Short mmCIF file of C-alpha atoms in Angstrom, two decimals:
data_model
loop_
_atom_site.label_atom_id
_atom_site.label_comp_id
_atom_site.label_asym_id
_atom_site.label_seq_id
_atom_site.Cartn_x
_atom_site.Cartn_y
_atom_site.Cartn_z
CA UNK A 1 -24.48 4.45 11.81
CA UNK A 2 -21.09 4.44 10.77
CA UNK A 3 -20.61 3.60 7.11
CA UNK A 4 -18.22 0.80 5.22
CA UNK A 5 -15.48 2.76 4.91
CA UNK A 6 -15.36 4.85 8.06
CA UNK A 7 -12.30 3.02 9.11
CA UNK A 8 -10.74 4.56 6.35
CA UNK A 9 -8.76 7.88 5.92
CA UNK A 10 -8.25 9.52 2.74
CA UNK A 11 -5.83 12.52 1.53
CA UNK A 12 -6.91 13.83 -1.46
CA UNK A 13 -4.97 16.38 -3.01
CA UNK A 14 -7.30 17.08 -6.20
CA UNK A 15 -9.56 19.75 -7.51
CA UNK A 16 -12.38 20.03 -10.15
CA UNK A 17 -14.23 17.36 -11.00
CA UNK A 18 -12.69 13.26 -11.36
CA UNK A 19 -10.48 13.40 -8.28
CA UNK A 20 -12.86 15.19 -6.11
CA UNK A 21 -15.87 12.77 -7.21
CA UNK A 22 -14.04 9.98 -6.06
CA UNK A 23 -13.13 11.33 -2.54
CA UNK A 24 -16.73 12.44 -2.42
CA UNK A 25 -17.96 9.27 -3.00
CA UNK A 26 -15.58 7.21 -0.49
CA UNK A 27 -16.71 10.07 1.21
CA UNK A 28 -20.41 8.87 1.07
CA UNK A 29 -19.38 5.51 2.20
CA UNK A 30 -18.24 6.81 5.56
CA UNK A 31 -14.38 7.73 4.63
CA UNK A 32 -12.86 10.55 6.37
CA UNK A 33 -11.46 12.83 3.75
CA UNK A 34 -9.49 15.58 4.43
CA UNK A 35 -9.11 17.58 1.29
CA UNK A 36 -6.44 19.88 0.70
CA UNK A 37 -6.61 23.32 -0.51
CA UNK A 38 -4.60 26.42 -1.29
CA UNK A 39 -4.57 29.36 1.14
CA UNK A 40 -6.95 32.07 -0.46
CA UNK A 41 -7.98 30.29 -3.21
CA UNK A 42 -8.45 26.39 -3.22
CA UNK A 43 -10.32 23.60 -5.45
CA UNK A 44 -10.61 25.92 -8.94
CA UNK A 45 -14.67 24.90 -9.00
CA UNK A 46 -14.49 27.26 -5.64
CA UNK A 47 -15.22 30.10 -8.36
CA UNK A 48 -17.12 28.45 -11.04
CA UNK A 49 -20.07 30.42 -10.24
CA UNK A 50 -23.01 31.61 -10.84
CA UNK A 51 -24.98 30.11 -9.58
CA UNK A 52 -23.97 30.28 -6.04
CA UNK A 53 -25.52 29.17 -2.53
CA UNK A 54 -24.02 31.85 -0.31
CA UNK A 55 -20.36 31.99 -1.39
CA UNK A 56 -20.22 28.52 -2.48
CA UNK A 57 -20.17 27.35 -6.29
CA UNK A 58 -22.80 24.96 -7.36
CA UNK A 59 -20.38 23.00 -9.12
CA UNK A 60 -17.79 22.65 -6.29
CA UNK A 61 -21.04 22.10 -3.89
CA UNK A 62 -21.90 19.48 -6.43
CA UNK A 63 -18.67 17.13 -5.98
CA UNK A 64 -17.40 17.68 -2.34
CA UNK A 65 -20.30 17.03 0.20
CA UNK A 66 -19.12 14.86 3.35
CA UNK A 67 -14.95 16.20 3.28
CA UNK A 68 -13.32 18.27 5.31
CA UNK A 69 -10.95 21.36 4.25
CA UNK A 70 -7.53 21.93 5.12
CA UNK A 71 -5.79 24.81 3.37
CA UNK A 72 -1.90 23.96 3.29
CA UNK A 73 0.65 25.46 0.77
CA UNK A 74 3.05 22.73 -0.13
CA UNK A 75 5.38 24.93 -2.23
CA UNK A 76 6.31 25.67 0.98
CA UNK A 77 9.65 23.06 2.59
CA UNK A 78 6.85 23.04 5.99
CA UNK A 79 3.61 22.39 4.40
CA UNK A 80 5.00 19.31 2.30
CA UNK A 81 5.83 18.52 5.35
CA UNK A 82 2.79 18.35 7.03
CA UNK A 83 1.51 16.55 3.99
CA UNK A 84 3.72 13.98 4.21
CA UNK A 85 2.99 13.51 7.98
CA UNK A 86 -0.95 13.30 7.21
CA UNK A 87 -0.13 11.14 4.65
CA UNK A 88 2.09 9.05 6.56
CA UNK A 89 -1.79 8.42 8.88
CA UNK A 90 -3.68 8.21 5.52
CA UNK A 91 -4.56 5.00 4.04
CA UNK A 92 -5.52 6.68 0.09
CA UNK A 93 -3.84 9.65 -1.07
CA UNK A 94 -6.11 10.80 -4.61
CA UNK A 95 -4.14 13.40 -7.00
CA UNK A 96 -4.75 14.62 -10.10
CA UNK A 97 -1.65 16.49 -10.90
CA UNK A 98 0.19 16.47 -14.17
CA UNK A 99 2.64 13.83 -14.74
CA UNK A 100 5.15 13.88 -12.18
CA UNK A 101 4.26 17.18 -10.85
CA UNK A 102 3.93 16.32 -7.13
CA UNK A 103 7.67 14.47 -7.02
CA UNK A 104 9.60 17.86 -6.42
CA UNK A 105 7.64 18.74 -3.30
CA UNK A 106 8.43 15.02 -2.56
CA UNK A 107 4.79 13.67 -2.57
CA UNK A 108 4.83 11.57 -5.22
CA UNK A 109 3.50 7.56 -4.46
CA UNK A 110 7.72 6.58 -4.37
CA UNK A 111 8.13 9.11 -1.60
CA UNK A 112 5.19 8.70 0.30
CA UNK A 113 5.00 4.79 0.21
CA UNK A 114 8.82 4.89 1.69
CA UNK A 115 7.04 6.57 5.10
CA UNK A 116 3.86 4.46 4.63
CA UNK A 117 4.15 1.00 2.97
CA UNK A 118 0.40 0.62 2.92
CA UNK A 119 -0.71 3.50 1.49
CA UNK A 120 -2.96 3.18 -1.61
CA UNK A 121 -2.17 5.98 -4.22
CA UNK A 122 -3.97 6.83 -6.59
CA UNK A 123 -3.32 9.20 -9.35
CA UNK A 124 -5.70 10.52 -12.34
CA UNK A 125 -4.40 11.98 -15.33
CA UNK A 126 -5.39 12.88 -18.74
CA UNK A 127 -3.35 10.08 -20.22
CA UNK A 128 -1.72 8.38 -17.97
CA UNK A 129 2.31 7.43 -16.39
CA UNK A 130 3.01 6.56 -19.75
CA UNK A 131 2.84 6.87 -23.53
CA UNK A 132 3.22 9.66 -26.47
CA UNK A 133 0.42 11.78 -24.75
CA UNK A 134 1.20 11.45 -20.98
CA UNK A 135 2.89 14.99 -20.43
CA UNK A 136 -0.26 16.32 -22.24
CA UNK A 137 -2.74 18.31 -19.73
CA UNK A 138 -5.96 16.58 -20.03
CA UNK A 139 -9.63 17.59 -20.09
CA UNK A 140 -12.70 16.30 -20.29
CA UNK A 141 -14.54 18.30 -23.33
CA UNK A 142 -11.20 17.52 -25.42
CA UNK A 143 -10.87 13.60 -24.16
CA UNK A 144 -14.76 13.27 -25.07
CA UNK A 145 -13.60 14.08 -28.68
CA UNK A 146 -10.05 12.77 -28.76
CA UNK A 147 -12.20 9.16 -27.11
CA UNK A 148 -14.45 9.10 -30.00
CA UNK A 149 -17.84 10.23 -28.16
CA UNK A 150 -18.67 13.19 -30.09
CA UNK A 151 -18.03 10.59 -32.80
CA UNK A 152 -21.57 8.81 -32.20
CA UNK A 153 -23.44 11.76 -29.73
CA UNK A 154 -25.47 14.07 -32.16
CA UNK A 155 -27.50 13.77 -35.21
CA UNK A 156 -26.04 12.74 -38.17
CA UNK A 157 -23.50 14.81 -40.40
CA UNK A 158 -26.35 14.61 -43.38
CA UNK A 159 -29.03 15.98 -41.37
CA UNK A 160 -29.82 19.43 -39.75
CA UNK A 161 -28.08 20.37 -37.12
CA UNK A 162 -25.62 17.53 -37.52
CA UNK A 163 -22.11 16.95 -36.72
CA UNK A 164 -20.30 16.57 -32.88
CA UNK A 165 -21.66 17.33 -29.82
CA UNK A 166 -20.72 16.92 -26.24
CA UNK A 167 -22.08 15.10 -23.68
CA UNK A 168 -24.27 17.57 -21.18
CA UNK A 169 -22.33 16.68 -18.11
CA UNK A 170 -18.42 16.22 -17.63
CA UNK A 171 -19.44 12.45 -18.02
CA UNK A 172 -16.00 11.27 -18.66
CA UNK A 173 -14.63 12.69 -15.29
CA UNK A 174 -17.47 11.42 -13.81
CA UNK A 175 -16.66 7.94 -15.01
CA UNK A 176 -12.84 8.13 -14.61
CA UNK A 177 -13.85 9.49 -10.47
CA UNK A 178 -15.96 6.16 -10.21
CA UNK A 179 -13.36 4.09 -11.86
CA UNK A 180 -10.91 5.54 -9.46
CA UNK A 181 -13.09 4.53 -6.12
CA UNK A 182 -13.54 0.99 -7.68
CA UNK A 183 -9.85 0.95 -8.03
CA UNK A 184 -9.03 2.20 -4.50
CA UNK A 185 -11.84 0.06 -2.80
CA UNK A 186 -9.80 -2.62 -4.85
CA UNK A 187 -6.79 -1.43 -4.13
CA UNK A 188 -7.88 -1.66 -0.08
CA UNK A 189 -8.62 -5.08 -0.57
CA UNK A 190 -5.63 -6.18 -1.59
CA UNK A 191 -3.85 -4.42 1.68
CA UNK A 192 -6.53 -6.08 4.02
CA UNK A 193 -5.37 -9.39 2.30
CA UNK A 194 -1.00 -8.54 2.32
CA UNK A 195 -0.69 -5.51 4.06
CA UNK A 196 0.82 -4.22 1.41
CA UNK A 197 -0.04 -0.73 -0.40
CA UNK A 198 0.05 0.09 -4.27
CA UNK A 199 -0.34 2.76 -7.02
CA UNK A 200 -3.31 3.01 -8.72
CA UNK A 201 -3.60 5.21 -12.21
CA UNK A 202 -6.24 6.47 -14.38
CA UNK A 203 -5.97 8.27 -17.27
CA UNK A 204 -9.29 9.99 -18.68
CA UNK A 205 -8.72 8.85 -22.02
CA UNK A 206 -8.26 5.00 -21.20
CA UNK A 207 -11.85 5.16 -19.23
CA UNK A 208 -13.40 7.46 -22.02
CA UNK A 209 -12.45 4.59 -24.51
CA UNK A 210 -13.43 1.68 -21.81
CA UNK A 211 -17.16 3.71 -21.90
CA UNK A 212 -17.45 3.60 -25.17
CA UNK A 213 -19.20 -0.25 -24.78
CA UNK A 214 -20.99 -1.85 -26.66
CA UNK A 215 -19.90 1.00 -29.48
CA UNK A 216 -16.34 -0.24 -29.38
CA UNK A 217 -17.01 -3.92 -29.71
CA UNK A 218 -18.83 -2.71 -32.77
CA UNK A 219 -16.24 -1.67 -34.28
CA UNK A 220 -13.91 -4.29 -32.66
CA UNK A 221 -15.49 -6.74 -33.86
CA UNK A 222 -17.60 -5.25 -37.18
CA UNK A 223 -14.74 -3.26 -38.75
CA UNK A 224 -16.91 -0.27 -39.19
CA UNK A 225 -16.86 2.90 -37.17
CA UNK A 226 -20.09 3.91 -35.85
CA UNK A 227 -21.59 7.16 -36.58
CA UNK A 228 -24.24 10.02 -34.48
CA UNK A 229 -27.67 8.06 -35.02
CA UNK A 230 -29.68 11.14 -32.92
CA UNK A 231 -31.34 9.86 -30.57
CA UNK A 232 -31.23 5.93 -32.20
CA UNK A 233 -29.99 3.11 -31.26
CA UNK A 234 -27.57 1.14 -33.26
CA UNK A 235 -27.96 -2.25 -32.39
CA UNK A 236 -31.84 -2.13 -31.02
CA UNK A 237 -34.91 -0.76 -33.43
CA UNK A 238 -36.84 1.15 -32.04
CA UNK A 239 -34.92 2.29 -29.35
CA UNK A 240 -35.37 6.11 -29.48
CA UNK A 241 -37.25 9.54 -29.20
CA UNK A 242 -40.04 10.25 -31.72
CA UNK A 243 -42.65 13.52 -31.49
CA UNK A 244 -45.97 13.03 -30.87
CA UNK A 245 -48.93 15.48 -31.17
CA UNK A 246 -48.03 17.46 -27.92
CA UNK A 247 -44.20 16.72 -27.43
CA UNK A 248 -41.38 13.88 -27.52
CA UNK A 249 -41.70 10.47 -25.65
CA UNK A 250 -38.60 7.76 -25.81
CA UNK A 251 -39.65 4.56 -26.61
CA UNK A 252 -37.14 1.79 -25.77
CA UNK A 253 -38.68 -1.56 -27.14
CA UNK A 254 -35.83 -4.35 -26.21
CA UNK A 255 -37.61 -7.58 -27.41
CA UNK A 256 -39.57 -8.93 -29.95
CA UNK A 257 -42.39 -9.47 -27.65
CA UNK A 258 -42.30 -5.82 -26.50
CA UNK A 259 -42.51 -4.77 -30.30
CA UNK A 260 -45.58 -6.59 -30.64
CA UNK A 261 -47.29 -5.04 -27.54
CA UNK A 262 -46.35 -1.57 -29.64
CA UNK A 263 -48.39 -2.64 -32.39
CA UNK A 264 -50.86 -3.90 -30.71
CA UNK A 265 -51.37 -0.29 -29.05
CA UNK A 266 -50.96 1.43 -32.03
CA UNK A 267 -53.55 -0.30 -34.16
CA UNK A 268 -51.27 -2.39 -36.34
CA UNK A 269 -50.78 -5.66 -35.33
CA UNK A 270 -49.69 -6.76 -38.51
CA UNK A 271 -46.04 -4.76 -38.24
CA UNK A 272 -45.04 -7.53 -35.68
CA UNK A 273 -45.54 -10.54 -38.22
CA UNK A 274 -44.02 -8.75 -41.18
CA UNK A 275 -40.89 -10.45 -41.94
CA UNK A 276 -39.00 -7.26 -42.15
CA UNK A 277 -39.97 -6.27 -38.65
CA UNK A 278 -40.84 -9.35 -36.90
CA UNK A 279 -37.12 -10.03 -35.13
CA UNK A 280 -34.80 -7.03 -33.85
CA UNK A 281 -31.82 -8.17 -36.15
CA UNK A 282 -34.69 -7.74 -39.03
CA UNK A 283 -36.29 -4.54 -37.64
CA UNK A 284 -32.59 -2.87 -37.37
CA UNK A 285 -31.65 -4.38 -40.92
CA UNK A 286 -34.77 -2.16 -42.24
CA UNK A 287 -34.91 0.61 -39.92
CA UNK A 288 -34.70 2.98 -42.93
CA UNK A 289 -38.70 1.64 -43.85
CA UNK A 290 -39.62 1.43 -40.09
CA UNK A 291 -39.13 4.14 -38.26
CA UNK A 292 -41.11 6.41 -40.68
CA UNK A 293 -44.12 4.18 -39.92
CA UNK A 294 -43.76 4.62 -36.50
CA UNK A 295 -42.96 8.17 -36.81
CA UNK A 296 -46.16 8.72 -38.49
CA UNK A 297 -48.06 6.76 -35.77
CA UNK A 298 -46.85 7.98 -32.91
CA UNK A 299 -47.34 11.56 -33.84
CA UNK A 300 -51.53 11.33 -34.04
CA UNK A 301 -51.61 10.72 -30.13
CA UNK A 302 -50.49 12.52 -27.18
CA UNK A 303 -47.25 12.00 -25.18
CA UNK A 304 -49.40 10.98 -21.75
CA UNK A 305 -51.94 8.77 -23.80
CA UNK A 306 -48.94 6.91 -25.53
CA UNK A 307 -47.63 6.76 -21.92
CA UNK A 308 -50.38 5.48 -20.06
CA UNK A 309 -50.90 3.04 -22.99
CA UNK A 310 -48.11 1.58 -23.12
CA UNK A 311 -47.23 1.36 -19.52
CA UNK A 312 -50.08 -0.43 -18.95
CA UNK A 313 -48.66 -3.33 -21.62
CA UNK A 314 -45.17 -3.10 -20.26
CA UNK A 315 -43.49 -1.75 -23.04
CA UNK A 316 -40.73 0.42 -22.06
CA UNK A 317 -41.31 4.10 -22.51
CA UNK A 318 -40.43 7.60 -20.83
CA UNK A 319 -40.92 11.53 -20.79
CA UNK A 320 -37.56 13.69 -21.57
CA UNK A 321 -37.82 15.57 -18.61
CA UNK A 322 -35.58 18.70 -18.20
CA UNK A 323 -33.91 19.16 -14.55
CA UNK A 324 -37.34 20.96 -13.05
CA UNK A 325 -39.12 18.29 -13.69
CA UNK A 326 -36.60 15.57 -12.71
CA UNK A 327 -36.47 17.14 -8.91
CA UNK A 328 -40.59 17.49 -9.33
CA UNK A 329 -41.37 14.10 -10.30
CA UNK A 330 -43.20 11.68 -7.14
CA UNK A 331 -40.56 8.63 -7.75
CA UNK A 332 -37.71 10.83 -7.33
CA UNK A 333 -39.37 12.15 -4.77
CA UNK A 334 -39.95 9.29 -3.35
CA UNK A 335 -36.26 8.42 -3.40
CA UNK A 336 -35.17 11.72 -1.61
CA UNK A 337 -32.40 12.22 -4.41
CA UNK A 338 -32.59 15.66 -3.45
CA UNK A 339 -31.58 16.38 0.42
CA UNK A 340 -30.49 19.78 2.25
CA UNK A 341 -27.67 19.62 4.32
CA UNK A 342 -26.75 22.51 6.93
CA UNK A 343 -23.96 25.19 5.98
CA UNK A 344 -21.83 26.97 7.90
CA UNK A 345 -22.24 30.24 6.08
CA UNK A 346 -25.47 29.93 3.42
CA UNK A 347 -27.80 28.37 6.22
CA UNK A 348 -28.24 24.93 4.28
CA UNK A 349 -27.24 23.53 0.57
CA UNK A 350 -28.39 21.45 -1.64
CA UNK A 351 -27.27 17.98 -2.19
CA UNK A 352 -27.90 15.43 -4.92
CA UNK A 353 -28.07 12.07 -2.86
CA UNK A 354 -25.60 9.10 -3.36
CA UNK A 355 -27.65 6.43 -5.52
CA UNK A 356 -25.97 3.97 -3.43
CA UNK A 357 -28.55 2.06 -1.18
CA UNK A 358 -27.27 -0.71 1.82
CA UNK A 359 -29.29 -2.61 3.61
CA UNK A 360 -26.96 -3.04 6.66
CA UNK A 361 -25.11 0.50 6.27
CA UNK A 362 -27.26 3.12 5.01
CA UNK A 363 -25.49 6.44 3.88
CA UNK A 364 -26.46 9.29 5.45
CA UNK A 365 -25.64 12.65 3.76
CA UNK A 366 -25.03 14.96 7.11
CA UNK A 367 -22.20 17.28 6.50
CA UNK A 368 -21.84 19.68 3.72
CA UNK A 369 -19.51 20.59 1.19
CA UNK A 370 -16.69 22.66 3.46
CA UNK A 371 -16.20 25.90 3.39
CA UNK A 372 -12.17 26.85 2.33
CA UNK A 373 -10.21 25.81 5.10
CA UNK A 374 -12.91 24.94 7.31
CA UNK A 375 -11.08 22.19 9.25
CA UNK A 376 -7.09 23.41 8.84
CA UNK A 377 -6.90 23.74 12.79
CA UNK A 378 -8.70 20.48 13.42
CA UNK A 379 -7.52 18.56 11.38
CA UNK A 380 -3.63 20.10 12.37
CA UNK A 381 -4.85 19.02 16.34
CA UNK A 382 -5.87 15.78 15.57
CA UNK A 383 -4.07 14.18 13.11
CA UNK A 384 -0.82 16.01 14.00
CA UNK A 385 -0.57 17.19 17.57
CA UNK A 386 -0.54 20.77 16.99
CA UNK A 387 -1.03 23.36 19.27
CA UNK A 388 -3.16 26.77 18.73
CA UNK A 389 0.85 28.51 18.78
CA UNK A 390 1.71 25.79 16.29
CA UNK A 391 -1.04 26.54 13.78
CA UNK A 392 -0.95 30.05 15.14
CA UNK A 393 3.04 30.15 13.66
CA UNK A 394 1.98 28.33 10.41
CA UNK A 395 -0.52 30.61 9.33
CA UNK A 396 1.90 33.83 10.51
CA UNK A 397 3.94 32.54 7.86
CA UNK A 398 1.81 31.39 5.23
CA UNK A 399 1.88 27.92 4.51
CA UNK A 400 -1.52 27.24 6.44
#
């Protein structure tokens, strides 16, 4: 069944991880991306092996499923053009190239809207059109810190094995590549309304400050900075990990009448009605007293008796799986997050399903990551025209 967008053709001319997530995921929603590459070498994640599924990276297998590959050197006066003629079919063009960096081969958004009015643009960056910063390259690990999230991720500075850490995935490409779809799909809607196209920009740092939720406003509006709480919570008590006589469970009480369940399951009823602990604004005031009550607790039991205990009362609780046992647990499962898709070259691939679910337009995961190049003489045919001499001539030369 053909999917939302598959009226929709997008360009994108960006490697590694933001840009590419959001072509992947218009991707998912039925887009036809054609993703260009350099000759002999494209999207850097290519090599970011091991581990590898036949010659493919797991990480670029991880962000390109559903595109197609088109290798085109546009340092070259005849491959920008043929960029500029796919992009003058396109309706999005995605780049994540360094401020300016794509106007001397004449494929900036002012160039390209001139031979396509409605195209949506849209360009990430590490800091954006503008500003002290915006000629700076940009990368996640360094926006993470620069963005204050190391700033509040890890235990505290007092305690062992405190001071900043990283999140475990890129998140804040990940967010700025979802930020970038919602400003395309956006952007799209605008152009259904006028007709007319528009630039959109993204700069990592702006989203990895926009992320930082309900942490920001706490300093908005509080005046203090927050600080790494571990695995707590700052505004809920208790809202985190504690051990227990076989392992770690994460227990994520977010009411008052939730709290009292936990009591009652742990044999003392009477921490609900204590004034100190009876309301979260209370319980977080004197977390300092609490939490080594419940530390003490929770350690005489086992992680699946607390579990089953407390699922059973509805009181919001969880294992801290690592990935084996995400991919083995029956709800996942359940879910088919994990799918194969066939492979030109390494027989089939693994895929990590689109959490999107529609009722009327189901996604369907079908075609792989591509292989470099996969599609250049496709592509070339269709969208342009080309013969086999054509494409024959361009690749003599180089610039395909």
């Amino acid at each position: 069944m053909p999917g939302p967008l598959s009226h929709v053709r997008v360009l994108e001319l960006s490697r590694v991880l933001a840009g590419p997530w959001a072509a992947q995921t218009l991707a998912d929603l039925g887009a036809d991306v054609i993703k260009v590459e350099r000759p002999g070498a494209g999207d850097d994640t290519r090599a970011w092996g091991p581990p590898w599924a036949g010659e493919e990276s797991a990480y670029f297998l991880s962000t390109n499923r559903g595109k197609r590959s088109i290798t085109i050197d546009f340092e070259r006066p005849e491959g920008q053009e043929l960029v500029r003629k796919l992009a003058a079919q396109a309706d999005v063009v995605i780049e994540n190239f360094k401020v300016g960096g794509l106007v001397k081969y004449g494929l900036d958004y002012d160039s390209l809207k001139a031979i396509n009015p409605g195209l949506v643009y849209c360009s990430i960056t590490g800091f954006g059109q503008d500003g002290p910063y915006a000629k700076r390259a940009g990368y996640d690990f360094m926006i993470q810190g620069m963005g204050g999230l190391m700033s509040i991720t890890g235990q505290p500075d007092a305690e062992a094995g405190g001071g900043p850490v990283k999140v475990g995935v890129a998140v804040t490409d990940v967010f700025t590549g979802l930020y970038a779809t919602i400003g395309v799909l956006g952007a799209l809607a605008h152009r259904d309304r006028t007709g007319e196209g528009q630039w959109v920009n993204l700069a990592l740092l702006d989203v990895q400050v926009a992320v930082l939720a309900n942490q920001a406003m706490n300093y908005l509006v509080g005046g203090k900075a927050p600080q790494r709480l571990g695995n707590a919570h700052p505004n809920i008590v208790p809202y985190q990990a504690f051990a227990t006589l076989d392992g770690h469970i994460i227990l994520a009480v977010g009411n008052d009448g939730q709290f009292a369940k936990f009591c009652q399951v742990a044999g003392r009823p009477e921490l609900a009605q204590d004034p100190r602990y009876a309301t979260n604004p209370a319980r977080v005031a004197n977390r300092k007293e609490l939490v080594p009550i419940l530390e003490l607790l929770l350690e005489q039991r086992t992680s699946r008796d607390w579990l089953s205990a407390l699922e059973a009362v509805g009181v919001p609780c969880g294992p801290i799986n690592d990935v084996s046992q995400v991919f083995a647990d029956p709800h996942v499962q359940a879910r088919h997050i994990h799918q194969d898709l066939p492979h030109p070259t390494a027989g089939s691939v693994p895929t990590v399903a689109s959490p999107i679910r529609y009722s009327a337009t189901p996604i369907e995961h079908t075609v792989a990551p591509p292989t470099l190049g996969q599609h250049t003489d496709a592509v070339l045919e269709e969208a342009l025209g080309l013969c086999a001499a054509d494409i024959a001539a361009l690749r003599e030369k180089g610039v395909v």
